[in-house]
PDB file of C-alpha atoms in Angstrom:
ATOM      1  CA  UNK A  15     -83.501 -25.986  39.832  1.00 44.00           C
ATOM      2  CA  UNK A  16     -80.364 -25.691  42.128  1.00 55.00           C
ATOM      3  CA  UNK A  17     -80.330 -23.036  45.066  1.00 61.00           C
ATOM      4  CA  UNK A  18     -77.769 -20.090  44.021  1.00 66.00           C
ATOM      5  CA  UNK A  19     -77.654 -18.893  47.756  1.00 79.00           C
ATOM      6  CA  UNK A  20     -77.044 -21.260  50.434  1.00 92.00           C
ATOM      7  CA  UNK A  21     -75.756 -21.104  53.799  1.00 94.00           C
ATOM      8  CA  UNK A  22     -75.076 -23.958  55.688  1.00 96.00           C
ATOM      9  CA  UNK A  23     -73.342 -24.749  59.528  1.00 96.00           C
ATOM     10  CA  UNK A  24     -71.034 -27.461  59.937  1.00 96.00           C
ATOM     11  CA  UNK A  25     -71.070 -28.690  63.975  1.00 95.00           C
ATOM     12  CA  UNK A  26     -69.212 -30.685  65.781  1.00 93.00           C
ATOM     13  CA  UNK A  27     -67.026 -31.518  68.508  1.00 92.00           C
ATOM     14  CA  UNK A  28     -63.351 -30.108  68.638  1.00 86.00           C
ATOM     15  CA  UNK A  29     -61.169 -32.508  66.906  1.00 85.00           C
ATOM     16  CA  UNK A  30     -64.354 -33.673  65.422  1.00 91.00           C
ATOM     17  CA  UNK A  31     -63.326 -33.626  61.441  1.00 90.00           C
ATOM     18  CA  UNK A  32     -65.300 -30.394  60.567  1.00 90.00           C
ATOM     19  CA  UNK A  33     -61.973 -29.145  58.866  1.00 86.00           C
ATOM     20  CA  UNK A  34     -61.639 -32.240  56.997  1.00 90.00           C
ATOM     21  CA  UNK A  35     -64.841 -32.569  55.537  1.00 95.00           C
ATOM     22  CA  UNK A  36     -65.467 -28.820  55.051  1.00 94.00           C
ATOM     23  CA  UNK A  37     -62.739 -28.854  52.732  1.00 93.00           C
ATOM     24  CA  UNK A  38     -64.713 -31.804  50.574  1.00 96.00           C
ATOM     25  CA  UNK A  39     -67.612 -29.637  50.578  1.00 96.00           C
ATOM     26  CA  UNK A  40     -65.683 -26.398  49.398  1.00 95.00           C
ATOM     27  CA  UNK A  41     -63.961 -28.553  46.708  1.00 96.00           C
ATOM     28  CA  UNK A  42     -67.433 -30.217  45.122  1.00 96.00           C
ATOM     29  CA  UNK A  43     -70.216 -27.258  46.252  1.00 94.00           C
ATOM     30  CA  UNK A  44     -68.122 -24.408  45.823  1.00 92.00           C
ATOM     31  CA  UNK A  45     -68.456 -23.329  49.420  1.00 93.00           C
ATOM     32  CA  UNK A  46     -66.457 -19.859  50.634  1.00 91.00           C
ATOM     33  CA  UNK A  47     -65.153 -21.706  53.628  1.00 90.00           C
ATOM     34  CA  UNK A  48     -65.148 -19.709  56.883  1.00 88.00           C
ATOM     35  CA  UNK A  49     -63.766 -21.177  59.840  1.00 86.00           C
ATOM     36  CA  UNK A  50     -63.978 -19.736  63.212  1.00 83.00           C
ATOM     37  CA  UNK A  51     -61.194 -21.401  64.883  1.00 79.00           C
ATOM     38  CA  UNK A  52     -58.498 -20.103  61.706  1.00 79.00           C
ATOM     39  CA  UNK A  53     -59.951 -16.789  62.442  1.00 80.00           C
ATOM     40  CA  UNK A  54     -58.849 -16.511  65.729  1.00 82.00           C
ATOM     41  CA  UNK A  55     -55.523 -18.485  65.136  1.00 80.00           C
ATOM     42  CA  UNK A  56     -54.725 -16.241  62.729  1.00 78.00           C
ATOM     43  CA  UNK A  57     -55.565 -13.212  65.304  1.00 79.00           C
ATOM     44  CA  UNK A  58     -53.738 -15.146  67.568  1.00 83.00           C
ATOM     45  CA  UNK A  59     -50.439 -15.149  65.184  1.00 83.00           C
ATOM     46  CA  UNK A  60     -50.856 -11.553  64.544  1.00 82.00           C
ATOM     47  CA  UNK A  61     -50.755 -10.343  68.245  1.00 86.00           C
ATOM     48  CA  UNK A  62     -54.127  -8.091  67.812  1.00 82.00           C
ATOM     49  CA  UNK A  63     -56.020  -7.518  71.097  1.00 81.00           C
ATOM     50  CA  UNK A  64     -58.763 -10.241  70.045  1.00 79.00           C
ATOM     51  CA  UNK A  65     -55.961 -12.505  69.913  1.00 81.00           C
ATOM     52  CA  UNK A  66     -54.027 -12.036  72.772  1.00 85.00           C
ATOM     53  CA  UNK A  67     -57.918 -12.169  74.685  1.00 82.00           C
ATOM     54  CA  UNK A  68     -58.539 -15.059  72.900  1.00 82.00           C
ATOM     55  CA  UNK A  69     -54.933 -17.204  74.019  1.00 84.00           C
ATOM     56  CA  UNK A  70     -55.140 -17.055  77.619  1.00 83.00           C
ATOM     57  CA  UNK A  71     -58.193 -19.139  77.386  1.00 83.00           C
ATOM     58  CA  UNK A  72     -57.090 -21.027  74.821  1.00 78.00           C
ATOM     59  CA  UNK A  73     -53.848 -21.836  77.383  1.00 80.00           C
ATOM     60  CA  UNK A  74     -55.868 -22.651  79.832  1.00 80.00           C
ATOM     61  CA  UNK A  75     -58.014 -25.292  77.960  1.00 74.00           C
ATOM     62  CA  UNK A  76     -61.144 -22.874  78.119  1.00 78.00           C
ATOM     63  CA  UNK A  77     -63.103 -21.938  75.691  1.00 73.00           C
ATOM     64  CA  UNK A  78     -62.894 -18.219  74.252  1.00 80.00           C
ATOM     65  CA  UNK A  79     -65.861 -15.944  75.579  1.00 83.00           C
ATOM     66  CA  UNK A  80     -69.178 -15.493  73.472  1.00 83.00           C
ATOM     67  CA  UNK A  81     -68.674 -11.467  72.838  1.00 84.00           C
ATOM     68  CA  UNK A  82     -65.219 -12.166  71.394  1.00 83.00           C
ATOM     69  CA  UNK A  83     -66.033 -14.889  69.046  1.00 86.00           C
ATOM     70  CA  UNK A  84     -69.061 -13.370  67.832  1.00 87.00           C
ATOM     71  CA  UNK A  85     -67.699 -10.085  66.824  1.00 82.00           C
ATOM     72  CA  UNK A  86     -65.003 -11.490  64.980  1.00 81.00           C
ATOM     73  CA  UNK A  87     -67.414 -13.920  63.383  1.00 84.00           C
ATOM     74  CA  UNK A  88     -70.211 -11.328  62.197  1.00 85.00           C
ATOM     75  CA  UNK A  89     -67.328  -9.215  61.232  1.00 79.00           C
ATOM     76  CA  UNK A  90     -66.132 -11.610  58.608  1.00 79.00           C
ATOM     77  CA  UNK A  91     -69.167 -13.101  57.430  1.00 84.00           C
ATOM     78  CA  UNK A  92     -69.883  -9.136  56.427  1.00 81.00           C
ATOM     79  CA  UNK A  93     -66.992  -9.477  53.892  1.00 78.00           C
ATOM     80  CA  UNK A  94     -68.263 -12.764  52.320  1.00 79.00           C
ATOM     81  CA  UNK A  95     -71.875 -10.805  51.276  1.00 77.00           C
ATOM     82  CA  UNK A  96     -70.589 -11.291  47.368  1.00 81.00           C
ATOM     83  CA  UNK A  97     -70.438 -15.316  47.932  1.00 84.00           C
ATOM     84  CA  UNK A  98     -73.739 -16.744  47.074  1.00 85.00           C
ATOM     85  CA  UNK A  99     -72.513 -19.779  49.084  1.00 91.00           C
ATOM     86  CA  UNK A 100     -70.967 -20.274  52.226  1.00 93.00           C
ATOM     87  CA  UNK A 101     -70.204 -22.472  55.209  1.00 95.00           C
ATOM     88  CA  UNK A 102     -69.554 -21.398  58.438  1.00 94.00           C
ATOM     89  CA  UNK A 103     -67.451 -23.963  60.756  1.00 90.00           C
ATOM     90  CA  UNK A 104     -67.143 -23.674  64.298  1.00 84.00           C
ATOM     91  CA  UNK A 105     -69.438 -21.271  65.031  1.00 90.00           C
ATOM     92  CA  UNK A 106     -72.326 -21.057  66.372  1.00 93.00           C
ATOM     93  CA  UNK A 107     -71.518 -22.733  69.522  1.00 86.00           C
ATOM     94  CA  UNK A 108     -74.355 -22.247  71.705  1.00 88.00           C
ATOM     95  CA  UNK A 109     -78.085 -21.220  71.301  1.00 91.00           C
ATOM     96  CA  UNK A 110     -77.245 -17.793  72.353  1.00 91.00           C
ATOM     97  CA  UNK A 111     -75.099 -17.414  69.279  1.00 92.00           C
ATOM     98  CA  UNK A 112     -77.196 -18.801  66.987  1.00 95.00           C
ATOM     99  CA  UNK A 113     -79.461 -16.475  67.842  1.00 94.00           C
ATOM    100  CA  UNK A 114     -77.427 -13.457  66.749  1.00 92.00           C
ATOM    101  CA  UNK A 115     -76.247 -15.591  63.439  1.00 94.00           C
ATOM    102  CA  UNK A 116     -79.983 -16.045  62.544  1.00 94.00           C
ATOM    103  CA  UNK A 117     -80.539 -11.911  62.812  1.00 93.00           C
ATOM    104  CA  UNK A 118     -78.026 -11.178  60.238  1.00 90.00           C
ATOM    105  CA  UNK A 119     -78.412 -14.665  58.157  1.00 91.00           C
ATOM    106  CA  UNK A 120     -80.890 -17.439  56.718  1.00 91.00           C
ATOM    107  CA  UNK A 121     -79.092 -20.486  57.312  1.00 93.00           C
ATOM    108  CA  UNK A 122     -80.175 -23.247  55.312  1.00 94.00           C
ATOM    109  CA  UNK A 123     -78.806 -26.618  56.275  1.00 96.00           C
ATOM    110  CA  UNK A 124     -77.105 -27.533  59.883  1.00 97.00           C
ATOM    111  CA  UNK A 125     -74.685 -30.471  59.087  1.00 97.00           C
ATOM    112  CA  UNK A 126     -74.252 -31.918  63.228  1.00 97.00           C
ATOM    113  CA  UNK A 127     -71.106 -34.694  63.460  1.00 96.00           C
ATOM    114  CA  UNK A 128     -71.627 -36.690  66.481  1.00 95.00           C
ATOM    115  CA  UNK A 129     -68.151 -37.997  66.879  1.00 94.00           C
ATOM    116  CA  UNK A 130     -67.356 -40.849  69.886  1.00 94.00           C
ATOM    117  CA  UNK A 131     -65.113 -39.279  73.018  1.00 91.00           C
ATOM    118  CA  UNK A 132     -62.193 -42.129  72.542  1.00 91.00           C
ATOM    119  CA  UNK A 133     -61.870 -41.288  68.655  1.00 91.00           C
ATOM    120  CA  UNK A 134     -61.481 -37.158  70.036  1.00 92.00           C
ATOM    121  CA  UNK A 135     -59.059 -37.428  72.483  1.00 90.00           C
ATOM    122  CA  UNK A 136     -57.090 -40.033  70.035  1.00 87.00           C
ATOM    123  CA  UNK A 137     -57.306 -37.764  67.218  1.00 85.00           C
ATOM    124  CA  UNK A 138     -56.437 -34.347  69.082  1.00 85.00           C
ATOM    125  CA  UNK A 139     -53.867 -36.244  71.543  1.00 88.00           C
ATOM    126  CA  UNK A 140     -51.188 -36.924  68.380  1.00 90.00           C
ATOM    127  CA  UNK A 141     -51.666 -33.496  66.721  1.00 88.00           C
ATOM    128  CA  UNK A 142     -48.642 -31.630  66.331  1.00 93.00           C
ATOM    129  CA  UNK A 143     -48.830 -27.819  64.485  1.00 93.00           C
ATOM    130  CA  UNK A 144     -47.125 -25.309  63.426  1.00 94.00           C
ATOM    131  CA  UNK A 145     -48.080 -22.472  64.988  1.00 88.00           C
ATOM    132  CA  UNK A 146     -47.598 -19.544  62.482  1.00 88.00           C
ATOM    133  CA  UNK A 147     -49.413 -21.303  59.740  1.00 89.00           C
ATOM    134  CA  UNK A 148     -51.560 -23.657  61.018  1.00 85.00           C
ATOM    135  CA  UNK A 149     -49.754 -26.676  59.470  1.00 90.00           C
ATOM    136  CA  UNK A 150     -51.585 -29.534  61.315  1.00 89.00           C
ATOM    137  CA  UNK A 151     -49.985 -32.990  61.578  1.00 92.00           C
ATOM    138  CA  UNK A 152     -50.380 -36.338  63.729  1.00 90.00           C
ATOM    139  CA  UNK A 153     -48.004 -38.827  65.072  1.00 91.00           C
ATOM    140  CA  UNK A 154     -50.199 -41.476  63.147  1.00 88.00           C
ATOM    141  CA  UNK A 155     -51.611 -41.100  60.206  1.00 84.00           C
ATOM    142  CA  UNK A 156     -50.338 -37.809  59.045  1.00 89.00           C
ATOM    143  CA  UNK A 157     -46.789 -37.410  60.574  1.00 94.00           C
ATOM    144  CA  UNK A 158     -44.208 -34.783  58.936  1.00 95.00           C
ATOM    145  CA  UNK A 159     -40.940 -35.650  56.763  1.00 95.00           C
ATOM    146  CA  UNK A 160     -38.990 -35.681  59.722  1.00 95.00           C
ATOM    147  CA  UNK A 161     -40.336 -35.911  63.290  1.00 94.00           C
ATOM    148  CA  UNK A 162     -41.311 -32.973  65.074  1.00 94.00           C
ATOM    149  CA  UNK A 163     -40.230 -30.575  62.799  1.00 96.00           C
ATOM    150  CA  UNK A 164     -42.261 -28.704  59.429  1.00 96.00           C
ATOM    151  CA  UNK A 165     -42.087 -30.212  55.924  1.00 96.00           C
ATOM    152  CA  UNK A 166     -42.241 -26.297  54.687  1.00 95.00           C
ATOM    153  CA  UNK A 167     -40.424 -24.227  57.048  1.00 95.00           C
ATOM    154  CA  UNK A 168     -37.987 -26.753  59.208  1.00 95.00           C
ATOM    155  CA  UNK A 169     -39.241 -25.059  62.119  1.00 95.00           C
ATOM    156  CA  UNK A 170     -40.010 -27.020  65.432  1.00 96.00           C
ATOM    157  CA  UNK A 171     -43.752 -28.393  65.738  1.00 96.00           C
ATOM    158  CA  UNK A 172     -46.128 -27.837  69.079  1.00 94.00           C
ATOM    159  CA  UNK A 173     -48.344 -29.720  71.013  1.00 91.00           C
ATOM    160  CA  UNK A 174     -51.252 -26.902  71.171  1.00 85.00           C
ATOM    161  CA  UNK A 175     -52.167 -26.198  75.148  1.00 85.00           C
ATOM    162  CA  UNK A 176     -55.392 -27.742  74.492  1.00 81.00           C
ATOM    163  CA  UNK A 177     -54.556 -30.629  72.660  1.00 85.00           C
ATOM    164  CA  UNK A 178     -53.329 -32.203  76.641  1.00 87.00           C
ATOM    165  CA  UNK A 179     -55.705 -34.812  77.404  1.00 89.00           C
ATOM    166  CA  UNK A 180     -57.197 -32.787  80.458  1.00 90.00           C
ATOM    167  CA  UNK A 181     -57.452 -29.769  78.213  1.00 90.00           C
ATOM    168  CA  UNK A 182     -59.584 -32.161  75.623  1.00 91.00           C
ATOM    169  CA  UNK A 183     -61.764 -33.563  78.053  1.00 93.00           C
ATOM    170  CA  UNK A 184     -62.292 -30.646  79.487  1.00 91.00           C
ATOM    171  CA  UNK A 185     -63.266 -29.197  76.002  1.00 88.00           C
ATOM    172  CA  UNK A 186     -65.214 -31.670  75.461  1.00 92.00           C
ATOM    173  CA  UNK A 187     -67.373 -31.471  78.598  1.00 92.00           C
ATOM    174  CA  UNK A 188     -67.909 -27.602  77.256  1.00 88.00           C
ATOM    175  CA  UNK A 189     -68.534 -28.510  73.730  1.00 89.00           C
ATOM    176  CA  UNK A 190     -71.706 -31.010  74.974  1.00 91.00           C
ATOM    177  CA  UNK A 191     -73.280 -29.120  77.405  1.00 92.00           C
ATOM    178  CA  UNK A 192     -73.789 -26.452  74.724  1.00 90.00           C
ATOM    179  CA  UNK A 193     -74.133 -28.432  71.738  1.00 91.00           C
ATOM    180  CA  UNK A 194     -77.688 -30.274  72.688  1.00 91.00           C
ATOM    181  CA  UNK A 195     -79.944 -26.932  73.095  1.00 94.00           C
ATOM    182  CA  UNK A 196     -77.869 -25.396  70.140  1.00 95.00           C
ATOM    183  CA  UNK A 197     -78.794 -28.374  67.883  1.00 95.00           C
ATOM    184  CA  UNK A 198     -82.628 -28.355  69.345  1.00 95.00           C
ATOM    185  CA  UNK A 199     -82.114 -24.632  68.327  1.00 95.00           C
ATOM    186  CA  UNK A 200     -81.984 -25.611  64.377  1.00 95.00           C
ATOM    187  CA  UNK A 201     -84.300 -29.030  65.209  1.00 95.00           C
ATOM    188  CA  UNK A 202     -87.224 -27.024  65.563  1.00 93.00           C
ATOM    189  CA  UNK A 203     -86.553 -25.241  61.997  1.00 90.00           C
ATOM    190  CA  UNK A 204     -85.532 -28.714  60.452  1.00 93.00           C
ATOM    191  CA  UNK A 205     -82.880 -27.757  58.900  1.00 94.00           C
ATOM    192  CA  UNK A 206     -80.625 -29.824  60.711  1.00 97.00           C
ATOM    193  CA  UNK A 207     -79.088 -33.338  59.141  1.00 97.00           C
ATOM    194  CA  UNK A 208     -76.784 -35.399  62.034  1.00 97.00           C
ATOM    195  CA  UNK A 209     -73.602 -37.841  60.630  1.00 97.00           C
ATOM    196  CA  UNK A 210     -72.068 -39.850  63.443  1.00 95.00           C
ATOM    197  CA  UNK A 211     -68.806 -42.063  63.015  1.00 94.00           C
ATOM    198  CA  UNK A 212     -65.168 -42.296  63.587  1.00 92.00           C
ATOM    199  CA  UNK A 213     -63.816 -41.916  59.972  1.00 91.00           C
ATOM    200  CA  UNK A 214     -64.520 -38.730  57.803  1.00 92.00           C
ATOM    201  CA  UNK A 215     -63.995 -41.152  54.471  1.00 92.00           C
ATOM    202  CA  UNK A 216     -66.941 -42.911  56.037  1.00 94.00           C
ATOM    203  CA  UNK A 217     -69.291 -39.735  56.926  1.00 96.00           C
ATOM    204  CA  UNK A 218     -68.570 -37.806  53.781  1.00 96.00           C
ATOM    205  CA  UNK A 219     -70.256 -39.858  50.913  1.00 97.00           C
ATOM    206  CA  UNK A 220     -73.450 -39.745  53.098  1.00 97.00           C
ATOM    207  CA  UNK A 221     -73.051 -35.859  53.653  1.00 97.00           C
ATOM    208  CA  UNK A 222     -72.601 -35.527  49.932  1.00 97.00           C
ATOM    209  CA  UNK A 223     -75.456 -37.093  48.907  1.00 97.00           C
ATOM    210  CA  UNK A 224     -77.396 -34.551  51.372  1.00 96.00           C
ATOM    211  CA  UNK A 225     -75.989 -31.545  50.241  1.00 96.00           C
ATOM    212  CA  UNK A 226     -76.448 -32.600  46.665  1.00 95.00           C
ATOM    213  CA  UNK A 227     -79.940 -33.821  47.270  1.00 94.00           C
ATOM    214  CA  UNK A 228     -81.198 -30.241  49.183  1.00 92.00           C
ATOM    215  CA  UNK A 229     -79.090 -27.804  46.791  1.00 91.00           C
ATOM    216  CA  UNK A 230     -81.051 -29.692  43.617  1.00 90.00           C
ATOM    217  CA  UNK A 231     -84.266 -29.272  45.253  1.00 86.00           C
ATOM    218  CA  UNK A 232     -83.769 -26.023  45.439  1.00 73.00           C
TER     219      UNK A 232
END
């Protein structure tokens, strides 16, 4: 019989393709998508205190501190409690955090991308966005109507503070010296299933057939 309930992590580096493929899984699991990084962007938009904590780190290519992150997090997971299933993106992002996740949740499945460094800083190096919505585009494969300007608003697009190539390494450097005890953190439950590539259309039939496989077990 299939699970009802389900929780399930997707990790991954920044620029990674959680956003991508998260949106796959929403559209064929049913997923209540929550992503960290929109939570704090939108925050960020709205000029709240988290959000004006959260974007002088953010402008500064650092990452945004544990306590802030986590509040916000546990805050809005509390308001999903009538989705039977969810997936959380972009956070936990250390063992420490997971930690507090697994005191207020069960978490079921860990999906881990492992994602090479020169496909990151390609990726995140020809993103362009518009700020107030989140709009995300590329110079390559996904450029607007007309360049460096909105398809919706006709606004001016941004190069994000940390999408510099500094900024991204830097990230980067964060992201992995967290991400290997995090990952052993949800190794030693087994609930963890790694993908690694450079293209999402490659990594997603695999992931598919994983989620598919565990929800039917039930």
């Amino acid at each position: 019989m299939a699970m009802a309930a389900f929780k399930a992590l997707i990790l991954g580096p920044p620029g990674g393709g959680k956003g991508t493929l998260s949106k796959r899984l929403v559209r064929d699991f049913g997923f209540a998508h929550f992503s960290a990084g929109d939570a704090l962007r939108a925050e960020i938009a709205a000029g709240s205190a988290i959000g004006k904590a959260a974007e002088g780190h953010i402008s500064r290519g650092e990452l945004v501190p544990d306590d802030v992150v986590t509040d916000l997090v546990l805050a809005q997971l509390a308001t999903l409690a009538d989705q039977k299933r969810w997936l959380l993106d972009g956070f936990p992002r250390h063992a420490a955090q997971a930690v507090a996740l697994d005191a207020a949740h069960d978490v079921d499945l860990v999906l881990n991308l492992e994602i090479p460094e020169a496909e990151i800083l390609s990726r995140l190096g020809g993103r362009r966005v518009h700020v107030a919505s989140g709009r995300s585009y590329h110079v390559d494969w996904n450029p607007p109507k007309t360049e460096g300007v909105d398809d919706e608003t006709g606004k001016p697009l941004e190069i994000r503070p940390d999408d510099t190539e500094g900024a991204i390494r830097q990230r980067l450097r964060g992201y992995h010296d967290l991400a290997l005890p995090l990952v052993a953190h949800y190794e030693r439950t087994g609930k963890v299933r790694t993908f690694a590539g450079t293209e999402s259309d490659v990594i997603y039939p695999v992931m598919h057939k994983c989620v598919e496989e565990i929800l039917a077990a039930g």
